[in-house]
CSV table of C-alpha atoms in Angstrom, one decimal:
chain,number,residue,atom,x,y,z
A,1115,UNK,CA,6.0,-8.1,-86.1
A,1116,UNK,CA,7.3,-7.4,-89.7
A,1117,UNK,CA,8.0,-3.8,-90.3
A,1118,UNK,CA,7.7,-2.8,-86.3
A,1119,UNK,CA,10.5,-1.5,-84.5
A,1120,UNK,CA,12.8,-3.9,-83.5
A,1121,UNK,CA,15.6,-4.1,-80.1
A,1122,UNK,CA,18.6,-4.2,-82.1
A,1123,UNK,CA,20.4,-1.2,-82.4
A,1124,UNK,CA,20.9,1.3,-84.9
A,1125,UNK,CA,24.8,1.2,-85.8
A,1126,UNK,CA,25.3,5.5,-86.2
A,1127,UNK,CA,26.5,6.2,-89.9
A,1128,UNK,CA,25.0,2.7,-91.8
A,1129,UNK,CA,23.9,3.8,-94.8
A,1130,UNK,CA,23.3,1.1,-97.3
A,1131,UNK,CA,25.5,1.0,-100.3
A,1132,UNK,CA,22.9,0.9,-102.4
A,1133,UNK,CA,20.7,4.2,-101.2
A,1134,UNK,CA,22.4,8.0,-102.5
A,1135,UNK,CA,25.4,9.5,-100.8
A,1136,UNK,CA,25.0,10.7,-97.4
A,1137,UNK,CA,24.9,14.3,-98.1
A,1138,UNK,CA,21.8,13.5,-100.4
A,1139,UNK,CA,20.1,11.9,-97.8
A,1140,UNK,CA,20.7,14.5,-95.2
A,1141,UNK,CA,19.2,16.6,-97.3
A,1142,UNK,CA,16.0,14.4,-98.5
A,1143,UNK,CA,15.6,14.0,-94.6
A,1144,UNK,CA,15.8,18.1,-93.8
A,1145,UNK,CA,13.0,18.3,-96.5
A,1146,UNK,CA,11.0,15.4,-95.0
A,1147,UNK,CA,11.1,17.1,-91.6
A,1148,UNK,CA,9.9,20.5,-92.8
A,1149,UNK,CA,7.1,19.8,-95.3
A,1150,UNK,CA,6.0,17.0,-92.7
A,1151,UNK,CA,6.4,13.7,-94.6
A,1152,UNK,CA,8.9,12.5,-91.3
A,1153,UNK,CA,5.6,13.0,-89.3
A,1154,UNK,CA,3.3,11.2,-91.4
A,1155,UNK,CA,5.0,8.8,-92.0
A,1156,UNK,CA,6.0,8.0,-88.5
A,1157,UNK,CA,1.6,8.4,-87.7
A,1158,UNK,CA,1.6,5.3,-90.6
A,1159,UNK,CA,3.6,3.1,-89.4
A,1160,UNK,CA,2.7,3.5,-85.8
A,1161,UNK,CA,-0.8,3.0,-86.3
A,1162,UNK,CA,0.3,-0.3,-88.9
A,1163,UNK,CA,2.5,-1.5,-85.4
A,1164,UNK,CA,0.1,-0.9,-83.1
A,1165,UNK,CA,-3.0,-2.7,-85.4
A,1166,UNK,CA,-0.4,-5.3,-85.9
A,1167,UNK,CA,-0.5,-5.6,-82.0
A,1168,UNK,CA,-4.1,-5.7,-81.8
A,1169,UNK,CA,-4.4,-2.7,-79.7
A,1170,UNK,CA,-6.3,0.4,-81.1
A,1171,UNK,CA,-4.9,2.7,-83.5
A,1172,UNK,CA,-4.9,5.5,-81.1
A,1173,UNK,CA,-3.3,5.0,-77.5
A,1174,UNK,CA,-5.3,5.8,-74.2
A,1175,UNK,CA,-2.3,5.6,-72.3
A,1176,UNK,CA,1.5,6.9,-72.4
A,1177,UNK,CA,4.9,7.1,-70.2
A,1178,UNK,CA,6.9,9.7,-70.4
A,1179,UNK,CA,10.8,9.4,-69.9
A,1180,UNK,CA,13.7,11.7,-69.3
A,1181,UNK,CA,17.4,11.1,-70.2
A,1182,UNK,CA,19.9,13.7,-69.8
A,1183,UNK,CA,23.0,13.2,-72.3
A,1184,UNK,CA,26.2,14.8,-71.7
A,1185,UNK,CA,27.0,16.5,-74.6
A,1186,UNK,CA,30.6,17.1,-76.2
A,1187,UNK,CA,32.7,20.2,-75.2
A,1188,UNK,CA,33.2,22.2,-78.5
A,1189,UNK,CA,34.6,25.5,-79.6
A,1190,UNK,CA,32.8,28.1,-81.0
A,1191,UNK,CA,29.0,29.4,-80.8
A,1192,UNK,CA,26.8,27.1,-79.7
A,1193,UNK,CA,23.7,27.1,-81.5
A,1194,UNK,CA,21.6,25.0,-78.9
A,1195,UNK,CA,22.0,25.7,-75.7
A,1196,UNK,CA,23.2,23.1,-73.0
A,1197,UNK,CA,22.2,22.8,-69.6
A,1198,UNK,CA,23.2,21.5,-66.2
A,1199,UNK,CA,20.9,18.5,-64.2
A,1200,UNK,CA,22.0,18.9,-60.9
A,1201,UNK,CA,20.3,15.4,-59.9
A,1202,UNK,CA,21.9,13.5,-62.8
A,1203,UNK,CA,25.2,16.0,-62.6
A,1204,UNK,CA,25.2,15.9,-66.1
A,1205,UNK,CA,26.1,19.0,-68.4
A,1206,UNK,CA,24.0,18.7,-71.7
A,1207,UNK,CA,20.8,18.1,-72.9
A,1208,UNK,CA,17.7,16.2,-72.1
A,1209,UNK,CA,15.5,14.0,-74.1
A,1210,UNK,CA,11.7,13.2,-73.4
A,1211,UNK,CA,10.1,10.7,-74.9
A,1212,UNK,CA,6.5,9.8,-74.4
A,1213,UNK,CA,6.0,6.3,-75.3
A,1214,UNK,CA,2.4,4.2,-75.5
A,1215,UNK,CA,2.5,1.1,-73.2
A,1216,UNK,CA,3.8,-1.1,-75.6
A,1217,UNK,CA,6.6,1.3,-76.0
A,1218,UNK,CA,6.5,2.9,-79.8
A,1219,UNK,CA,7.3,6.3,-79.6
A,1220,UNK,CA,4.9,8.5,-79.7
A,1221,UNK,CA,7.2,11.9,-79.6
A,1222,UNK,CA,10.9,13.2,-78.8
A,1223,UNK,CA,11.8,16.4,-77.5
A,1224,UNK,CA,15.2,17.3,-76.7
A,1225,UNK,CA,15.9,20.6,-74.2
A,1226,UNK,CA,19.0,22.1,-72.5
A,1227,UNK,CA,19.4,19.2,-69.5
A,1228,UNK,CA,18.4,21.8,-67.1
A,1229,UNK,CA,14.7,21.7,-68.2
């Protein structure tokens, strides 16, 4: 599917050479997350995927995983607080993702591991 999500994985710091420096980015993305333009257009190109798929633009059925990261020891105040999963034995945080049966995302919430 052109445009969909794709397996291969995101190499952490690519930036084109092309697009503004990073710092201008990180702040274009700050903005898009608080006035909500991250949101919609995630609810776009979901809906484009999942027509693309055939399926109907709203799911009727999701999964919802855990993952708990261990998270790097740092100095100074910690301004998210980390968490210990005793069954994973894994000091950090947790992410939960509901996905739709195809597996788009649907949401992502990350919590102190202990949640």
């Amino acid at each position: 599917m052109a445009g969909c999500p794709s397996s291969a994985p995101a190499v952490s710091g690519a930036i084109p050479k092309d697009l503004a420096a990073r710092s201008t980015m990180y702040d274009y993305f700050e903005r898009w997350i608080w006035d909500g333009t991250l949101e919609r257009i995630h609810h776009a190109r979901y809906v484009k995927c999942r027509e693309q798929a055939l399926r109907e633009a709203s799911p009727t059925a999701a999964i919802i995983d855990a993952q708990s990261v261990k998270t790097a020891e740092k100095s100074g105040a910690q301004i998210d607080p980390r968490g210990y999963d005793a069954g994973q034995k894994v000091k950090g945080k947790k992410r939960h993702i509901p996905v739709d049966t195809p597996g788009l995302v649907l949401h992502a919430i990350v919590t102190a591991a202990d949640i």
